[in-house]
PDB file of C-alpha atoms in Angstrom:
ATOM      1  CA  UNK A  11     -12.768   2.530  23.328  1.00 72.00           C
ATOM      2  CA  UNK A  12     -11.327  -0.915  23.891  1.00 84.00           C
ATOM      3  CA  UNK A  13      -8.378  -1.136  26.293  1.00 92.00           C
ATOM      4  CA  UNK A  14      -6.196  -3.858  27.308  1.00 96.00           C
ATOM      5  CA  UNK A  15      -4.153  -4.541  30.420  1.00 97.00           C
ATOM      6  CA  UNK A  16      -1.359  -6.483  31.814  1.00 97.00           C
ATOM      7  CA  UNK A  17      -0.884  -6.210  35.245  1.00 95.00           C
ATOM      8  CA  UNK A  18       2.438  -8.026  35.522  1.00 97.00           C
ATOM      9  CA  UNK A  19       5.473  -6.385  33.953  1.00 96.00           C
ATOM     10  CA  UNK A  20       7.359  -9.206  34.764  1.00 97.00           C
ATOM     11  CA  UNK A  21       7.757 -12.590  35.308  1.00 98.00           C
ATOM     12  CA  UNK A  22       9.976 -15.473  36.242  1.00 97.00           C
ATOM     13  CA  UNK A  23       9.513 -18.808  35.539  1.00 98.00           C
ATOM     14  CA  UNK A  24      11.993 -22.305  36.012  1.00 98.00           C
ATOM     15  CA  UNK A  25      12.901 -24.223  33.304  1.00 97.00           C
ATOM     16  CA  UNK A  26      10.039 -27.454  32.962  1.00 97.00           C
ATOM     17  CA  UNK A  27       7.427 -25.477  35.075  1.00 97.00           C
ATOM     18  CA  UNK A  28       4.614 -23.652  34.208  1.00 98.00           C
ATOM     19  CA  UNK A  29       3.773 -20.051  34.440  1.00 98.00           C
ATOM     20  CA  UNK A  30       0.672 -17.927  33.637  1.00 98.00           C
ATOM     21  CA  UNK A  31       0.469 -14.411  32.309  1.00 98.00           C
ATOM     22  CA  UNK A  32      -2.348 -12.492  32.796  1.00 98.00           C
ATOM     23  CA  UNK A  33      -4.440 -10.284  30.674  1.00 98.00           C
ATOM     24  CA  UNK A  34      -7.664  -8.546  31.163  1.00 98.00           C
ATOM     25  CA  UNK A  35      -9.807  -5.965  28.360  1.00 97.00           C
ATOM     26  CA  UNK A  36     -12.570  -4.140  28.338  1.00 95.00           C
ATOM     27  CA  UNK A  37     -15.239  -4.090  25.292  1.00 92.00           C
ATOM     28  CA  UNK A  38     -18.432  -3.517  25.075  1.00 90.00           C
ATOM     29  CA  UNK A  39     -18.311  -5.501  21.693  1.00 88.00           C
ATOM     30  CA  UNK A  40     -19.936  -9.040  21.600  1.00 87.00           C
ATOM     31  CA  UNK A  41     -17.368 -10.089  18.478  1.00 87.00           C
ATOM     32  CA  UNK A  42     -13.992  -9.880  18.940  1.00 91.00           C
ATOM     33  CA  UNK A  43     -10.869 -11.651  18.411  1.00 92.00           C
ATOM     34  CA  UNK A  44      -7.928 -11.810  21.438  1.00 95.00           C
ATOM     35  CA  UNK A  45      -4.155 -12.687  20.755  1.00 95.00           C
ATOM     36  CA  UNK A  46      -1.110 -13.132  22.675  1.00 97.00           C
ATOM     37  CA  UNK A  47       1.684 -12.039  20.920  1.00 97.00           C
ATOM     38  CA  UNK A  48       5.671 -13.319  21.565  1.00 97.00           C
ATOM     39  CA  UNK A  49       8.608 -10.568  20.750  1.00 96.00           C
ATOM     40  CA  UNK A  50      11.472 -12.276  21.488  1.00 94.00           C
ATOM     41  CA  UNK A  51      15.080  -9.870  21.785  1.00 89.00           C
ATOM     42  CA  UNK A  52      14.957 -10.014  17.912  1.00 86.00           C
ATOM     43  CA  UNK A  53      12.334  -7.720  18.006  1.00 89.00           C
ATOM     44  CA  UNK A  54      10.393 -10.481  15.453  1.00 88.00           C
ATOM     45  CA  UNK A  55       6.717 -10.339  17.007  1.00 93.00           C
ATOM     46  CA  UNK A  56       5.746 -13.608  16.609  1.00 93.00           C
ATOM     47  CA  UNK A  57       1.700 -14.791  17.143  1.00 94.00           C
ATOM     48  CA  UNK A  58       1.378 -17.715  19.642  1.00 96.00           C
ATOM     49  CA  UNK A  59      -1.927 -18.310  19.599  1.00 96.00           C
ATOM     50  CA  UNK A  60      -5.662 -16.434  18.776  1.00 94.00           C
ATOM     51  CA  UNK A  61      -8.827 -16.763  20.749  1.00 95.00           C
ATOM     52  CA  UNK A  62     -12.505 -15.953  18.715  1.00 92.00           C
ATOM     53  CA  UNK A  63     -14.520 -14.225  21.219  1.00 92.00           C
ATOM     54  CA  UNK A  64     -17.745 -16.325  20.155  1.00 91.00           C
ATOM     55  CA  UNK A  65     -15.605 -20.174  20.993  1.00 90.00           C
ATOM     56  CA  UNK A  66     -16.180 -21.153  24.437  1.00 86.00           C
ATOM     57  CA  UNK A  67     -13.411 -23.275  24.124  1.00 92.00           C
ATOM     58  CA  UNK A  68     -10.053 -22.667  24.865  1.00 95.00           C
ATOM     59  CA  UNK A  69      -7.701 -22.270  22.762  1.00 94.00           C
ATOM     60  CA  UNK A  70      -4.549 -24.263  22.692  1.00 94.00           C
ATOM     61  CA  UNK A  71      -1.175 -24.621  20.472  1.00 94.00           C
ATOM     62  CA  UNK A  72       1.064 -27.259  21.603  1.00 95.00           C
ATOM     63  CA  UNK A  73       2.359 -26.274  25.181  1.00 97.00           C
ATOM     64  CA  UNK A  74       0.299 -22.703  24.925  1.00 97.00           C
ATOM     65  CA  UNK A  75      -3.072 -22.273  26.592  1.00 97.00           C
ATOM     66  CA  UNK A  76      -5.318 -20.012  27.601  1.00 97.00           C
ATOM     67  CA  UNK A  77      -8.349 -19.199  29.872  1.00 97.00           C
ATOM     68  CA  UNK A  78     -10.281 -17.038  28.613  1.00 97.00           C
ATOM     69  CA  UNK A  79     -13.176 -15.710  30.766  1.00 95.00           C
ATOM     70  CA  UNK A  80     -15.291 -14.117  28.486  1.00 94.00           C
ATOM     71  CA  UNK A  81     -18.034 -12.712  31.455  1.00 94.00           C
ATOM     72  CA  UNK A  82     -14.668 -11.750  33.416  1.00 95.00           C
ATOM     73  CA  UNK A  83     -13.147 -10.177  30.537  1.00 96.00           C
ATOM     74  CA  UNK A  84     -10.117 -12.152  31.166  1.00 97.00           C
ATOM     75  CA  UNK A  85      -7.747 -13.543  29.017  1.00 97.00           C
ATOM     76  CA  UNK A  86      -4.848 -15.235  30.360  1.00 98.00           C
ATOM     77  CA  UNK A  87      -1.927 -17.541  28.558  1.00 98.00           C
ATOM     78  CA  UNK A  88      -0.560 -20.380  30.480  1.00 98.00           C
ATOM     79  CA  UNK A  89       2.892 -21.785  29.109  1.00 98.00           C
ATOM     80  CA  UNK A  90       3.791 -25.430  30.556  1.00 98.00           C
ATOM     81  CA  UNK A  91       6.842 -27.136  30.904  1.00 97.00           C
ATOM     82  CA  UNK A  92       8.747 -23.962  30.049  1.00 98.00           C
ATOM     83  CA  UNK A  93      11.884 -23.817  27.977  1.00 97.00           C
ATOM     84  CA  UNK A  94      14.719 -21.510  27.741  1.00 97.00           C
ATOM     85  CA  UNK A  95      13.318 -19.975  23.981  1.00 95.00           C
ATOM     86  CA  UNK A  96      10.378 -19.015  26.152  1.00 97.00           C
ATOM     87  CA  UNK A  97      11.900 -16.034  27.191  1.00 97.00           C
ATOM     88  CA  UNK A  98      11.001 -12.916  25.786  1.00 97.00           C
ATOM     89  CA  UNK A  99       8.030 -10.107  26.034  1.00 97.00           C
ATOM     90  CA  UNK A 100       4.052 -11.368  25.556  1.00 98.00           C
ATOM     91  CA  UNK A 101       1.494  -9.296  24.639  1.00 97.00           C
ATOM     92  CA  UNK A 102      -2.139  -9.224  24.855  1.00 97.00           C
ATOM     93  CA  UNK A 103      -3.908  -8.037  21.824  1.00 95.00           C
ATOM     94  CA  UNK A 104      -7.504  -7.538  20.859  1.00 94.00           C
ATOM     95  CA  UNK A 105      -9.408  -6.783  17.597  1.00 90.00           C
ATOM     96  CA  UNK A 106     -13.078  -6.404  16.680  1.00 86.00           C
ATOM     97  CA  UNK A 107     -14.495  -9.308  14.752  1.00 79.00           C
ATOM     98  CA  UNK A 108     -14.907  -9.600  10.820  1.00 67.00           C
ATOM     99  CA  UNK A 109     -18.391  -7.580  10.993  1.00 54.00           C
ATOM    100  CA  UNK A 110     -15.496  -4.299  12.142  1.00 52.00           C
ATOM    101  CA  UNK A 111     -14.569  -3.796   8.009  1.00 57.00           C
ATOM    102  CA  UNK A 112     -11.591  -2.364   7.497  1.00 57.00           C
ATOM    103  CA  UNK A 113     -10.550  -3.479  11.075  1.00 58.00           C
ATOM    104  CA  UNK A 114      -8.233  -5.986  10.338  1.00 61.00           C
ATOM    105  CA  UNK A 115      -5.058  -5.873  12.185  1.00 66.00           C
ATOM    106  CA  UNK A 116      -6.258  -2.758  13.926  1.00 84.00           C
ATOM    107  CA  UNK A 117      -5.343  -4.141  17.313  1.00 90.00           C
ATOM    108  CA  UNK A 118      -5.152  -2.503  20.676  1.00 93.00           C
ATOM    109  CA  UNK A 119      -2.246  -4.219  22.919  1.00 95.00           C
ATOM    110  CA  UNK A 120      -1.314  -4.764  26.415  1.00 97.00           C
ATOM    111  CA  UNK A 121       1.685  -2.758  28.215  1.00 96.00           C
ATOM    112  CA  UNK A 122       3.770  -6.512  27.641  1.00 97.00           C
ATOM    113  CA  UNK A 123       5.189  -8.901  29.927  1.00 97.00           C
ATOM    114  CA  UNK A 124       8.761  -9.520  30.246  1.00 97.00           C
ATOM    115  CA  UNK A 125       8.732 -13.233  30.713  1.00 98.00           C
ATOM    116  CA  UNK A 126      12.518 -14.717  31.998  1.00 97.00           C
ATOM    117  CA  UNK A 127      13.236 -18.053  32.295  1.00 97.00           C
ATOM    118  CA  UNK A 128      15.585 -19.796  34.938  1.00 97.00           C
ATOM    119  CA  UNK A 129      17.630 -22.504  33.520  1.00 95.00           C
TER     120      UNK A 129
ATOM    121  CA  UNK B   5       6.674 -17.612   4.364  1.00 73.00           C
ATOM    122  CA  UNK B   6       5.558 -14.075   4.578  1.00 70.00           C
ATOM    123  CA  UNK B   7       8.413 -11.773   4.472  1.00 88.00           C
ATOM    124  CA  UNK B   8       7.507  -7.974   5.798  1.00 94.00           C
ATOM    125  CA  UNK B   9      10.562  -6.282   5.514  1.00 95.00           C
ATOM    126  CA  UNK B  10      12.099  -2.658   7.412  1.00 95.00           C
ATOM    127  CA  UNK B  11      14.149  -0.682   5.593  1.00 89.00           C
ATOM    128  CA  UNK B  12      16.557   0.634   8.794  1.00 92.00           C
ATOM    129  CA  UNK B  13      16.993  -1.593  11.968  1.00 93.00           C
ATOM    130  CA  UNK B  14      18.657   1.547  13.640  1.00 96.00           C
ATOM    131  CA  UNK B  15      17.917   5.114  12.533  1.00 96.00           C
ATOM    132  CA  UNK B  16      19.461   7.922  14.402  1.00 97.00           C
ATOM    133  CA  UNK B  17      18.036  11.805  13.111  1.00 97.00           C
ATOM    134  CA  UNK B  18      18.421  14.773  14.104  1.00 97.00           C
ATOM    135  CA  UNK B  19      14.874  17.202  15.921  1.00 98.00           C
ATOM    136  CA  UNK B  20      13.670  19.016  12.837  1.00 97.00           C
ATOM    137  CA  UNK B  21      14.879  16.721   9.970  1.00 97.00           C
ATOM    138  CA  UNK B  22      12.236  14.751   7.947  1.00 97.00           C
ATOM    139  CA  UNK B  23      12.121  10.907   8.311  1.00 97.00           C
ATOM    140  CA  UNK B  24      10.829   8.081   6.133  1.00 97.00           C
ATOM    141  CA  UNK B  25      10.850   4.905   7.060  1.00 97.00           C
ATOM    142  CA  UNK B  26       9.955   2.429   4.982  1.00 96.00           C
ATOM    143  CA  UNK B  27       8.112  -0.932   4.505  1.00 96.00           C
ATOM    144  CA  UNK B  28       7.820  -3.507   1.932  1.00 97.00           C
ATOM    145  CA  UNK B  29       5.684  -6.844   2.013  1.00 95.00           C
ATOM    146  CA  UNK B  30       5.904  -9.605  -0.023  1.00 92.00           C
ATOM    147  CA  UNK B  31       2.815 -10.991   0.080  1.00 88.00           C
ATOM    148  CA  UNK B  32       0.546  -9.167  -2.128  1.00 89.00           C
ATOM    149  CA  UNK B  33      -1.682  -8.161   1.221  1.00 89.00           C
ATOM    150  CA  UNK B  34      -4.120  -5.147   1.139  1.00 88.00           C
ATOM    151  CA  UNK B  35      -3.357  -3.958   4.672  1.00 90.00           C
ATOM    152  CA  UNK B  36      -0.726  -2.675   6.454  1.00 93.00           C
ATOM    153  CA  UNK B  37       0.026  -1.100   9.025  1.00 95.00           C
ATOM    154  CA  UNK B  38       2.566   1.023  11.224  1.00 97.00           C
ATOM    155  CA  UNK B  39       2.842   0.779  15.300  1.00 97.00           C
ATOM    156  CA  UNK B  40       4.923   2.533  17.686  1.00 97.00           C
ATOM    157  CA  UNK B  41       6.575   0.348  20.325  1.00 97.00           C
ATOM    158  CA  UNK B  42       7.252   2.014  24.256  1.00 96.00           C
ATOM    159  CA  UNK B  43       7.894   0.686  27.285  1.00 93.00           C
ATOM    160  CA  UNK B  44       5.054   0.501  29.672  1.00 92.00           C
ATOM    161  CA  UNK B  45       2.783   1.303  26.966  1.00 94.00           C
ATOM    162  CA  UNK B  46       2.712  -1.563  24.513  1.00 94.00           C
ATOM    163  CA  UNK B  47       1.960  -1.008  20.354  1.00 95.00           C
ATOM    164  CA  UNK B  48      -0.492   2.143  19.593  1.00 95.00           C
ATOM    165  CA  UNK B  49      -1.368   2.057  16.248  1.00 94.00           C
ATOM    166  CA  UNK B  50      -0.472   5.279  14.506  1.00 96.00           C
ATOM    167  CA  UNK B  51      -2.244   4.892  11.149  1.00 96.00           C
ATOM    168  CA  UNK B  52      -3.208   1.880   8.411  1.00 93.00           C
ATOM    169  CA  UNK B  53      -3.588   1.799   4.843  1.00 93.00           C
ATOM    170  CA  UNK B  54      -6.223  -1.603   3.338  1.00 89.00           C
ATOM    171  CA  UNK B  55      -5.496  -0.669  -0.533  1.00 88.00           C
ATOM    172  CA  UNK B  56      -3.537   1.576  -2.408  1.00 90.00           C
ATOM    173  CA  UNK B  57      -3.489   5.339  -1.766  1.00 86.00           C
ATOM    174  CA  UNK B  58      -5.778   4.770   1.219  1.00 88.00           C
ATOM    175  CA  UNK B  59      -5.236   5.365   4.430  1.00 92.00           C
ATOM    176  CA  UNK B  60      -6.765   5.822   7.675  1.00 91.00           C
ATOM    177  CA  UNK B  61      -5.495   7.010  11.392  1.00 93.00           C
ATOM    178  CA  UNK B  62      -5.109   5.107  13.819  1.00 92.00           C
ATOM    179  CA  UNK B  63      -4.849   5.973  17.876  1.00 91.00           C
ATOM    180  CA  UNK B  64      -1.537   8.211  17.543  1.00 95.00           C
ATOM    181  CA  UNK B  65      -1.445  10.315  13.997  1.00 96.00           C
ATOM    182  CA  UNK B  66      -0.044  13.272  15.607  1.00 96.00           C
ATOM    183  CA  UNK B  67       3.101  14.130  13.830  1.00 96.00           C
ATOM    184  CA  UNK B  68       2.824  11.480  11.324  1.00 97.00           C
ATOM    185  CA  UNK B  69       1.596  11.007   8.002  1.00 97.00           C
ATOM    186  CA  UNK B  70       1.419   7.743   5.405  1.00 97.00           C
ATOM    187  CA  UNK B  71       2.272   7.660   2.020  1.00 96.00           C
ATOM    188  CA  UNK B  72       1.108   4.024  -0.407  1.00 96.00           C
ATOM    189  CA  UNK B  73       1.938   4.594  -3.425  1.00 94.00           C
ATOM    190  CA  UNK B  74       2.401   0.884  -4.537  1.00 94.00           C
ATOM    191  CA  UNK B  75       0.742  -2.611  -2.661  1.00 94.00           C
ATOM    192  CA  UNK B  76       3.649  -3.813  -1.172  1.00 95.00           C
ATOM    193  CA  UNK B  77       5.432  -0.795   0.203  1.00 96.00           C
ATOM    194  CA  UNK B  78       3.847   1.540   3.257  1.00 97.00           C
ATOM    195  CA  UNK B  79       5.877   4.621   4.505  1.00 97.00           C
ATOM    196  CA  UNK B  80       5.650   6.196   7.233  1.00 98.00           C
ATOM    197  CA  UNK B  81       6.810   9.744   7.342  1.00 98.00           C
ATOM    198  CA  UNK B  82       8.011  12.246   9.971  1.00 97.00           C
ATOM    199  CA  UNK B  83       7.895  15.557   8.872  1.00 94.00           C
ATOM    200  CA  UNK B  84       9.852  17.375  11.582  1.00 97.00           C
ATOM    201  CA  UNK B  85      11.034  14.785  13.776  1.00 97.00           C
ATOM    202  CA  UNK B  86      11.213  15.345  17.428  1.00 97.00           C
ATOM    203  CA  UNK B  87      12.227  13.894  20.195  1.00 97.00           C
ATOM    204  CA  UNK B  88       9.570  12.910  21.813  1.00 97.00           C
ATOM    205  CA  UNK B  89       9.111  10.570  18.531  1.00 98.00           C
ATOM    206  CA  UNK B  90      12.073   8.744  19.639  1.00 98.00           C
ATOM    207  CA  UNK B  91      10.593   4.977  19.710  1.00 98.00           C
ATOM    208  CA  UNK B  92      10.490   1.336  17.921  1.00 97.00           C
ATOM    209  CA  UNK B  93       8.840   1.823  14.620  1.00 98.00           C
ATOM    210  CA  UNK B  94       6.777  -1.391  14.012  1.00 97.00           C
ATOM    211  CA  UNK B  95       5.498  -2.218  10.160  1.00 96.00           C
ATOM    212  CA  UNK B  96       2.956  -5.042   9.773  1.00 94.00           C
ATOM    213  CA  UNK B  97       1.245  -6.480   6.936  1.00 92.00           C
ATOM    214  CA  UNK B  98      -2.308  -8.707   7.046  1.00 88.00           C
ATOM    215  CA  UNK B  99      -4.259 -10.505   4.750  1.00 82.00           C
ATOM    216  CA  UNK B 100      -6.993 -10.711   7.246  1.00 75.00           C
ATOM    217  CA  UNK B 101      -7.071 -12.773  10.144  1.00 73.00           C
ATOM    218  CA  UNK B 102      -3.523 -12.807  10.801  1.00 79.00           C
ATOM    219  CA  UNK B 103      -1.012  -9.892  11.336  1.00 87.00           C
ATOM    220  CA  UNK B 104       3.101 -10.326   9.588  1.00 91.00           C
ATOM    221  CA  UNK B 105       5.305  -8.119  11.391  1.00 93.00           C
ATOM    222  CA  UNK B 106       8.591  -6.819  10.358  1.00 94.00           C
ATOM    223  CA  UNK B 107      11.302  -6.434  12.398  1.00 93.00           C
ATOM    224  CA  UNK B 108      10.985  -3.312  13.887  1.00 95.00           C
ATOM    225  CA  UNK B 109      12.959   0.692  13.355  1.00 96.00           C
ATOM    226  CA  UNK B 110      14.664   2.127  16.380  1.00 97.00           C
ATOM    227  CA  UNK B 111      14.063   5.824  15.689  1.00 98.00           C
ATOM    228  CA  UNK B 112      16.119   7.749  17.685  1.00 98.00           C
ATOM    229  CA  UNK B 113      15.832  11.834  17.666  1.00 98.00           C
ATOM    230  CA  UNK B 114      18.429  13.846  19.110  1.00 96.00           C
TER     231      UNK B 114
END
């Protein structure tokens, strides 16, 4: 079975700087998909940005990035120049690629990351 | 913009009482599904329909059952609530690629 962890419960960050949140899986699958996820305190989970397992590069969404370590099994979301709507919890999902069938939106999640964010 | 909407935003029951809580999409998607939301323990997926009077568990079944009677609209049911089933109820719709969640059911059993 595919798990997913985040080691960091929680994390603080300054408004303008960067921070990184960590994720790490394990799979034995070779396609996959990996997501990090923003829930924000009005509970609206809100997708910040998707990762296919077979791009080497990484993927990126305006002041989002991540480094994804395939070999590692590491998948980790970098937020720069950090603003006060930053704040919220992150997940760290993962799915099985298109070849899975019905396994759309059948994804296994992290514990979360409560990200705050010092003005 | 897809619209995936939770009947109850709070939802307060009582151990033994049966529970529905409800789910309607707008979007004309095949699949849908319900999580459950806990501290420490992210979204476990507790079952998922991908068409109309199909359904299939997920990681957490146990005390829950689906109905989909219609596309847009995926219950989830509690037969005999519990406490331990106390929790935020998360509904989500998909196309494919992407996942539309509502905004979530805090379930609480007392």
């Amino acid at each position: 079975a595919q798990t997913v962890t985040q080691s960091q419960p929680e994390m603080s960050v300054q408004e303008a700087e960067t921070v990184t949140l960590s994720c790490t899986y394990d799979t034995s699958e070779s396609d996959y998909y990996l997501f990090w996820y923003k829930q924000p305190p009005s509970r609206q989970m809100i997708l910040v940005i998707r990762q296919e397992a077979y791009k080497q590069q990484n993927a990126t969404e305006n002041r989002f990035s991540v480094n994804f370590q395939k070999a590692a099994k590491s998948f980790s979301l970098k937020i720069s120049d950090s603003q006060l709507g930053d704040a919220a919890m992150y997940f760290c999902a993962y799915r099985l690629g298109n070849a899975g069938g019905t396994s759309y939106g059948k994804l296994t999640f992290g514990q979360g990351t409560i990200l705050t964010v010092h003005p | 913009d897809v619209k995936v909407t939770q009947s109850s935003r709070y939802l307060v029951k009582r151990t033994g009482e049966k529970v529905f809580l409800e789910c309607v999409q707008d979007m004309d998607h095949e699949n849908m599904f319900w999580y459950r939301q806990d501290p420490g323990l992210g979204l476990r997926l507790i079952y998922f329909s991908y068409d109309v009077k199909m359904k299939e568990k997920g990681d957490i079944p146990e005390g829950y059952s689906v109905s989909r009677e219609k596309k847009e609209r995926f219950s989830l049911i509690l037969e005999s609530a519990s406490t331990n089933q106390t929790s935020m109820y998360l509904c989500a719709s998909s196309p494919g690629r992407t996942l539309h969640f509502g905004n979530g059911t805090r379930l609480t059993v007392t």
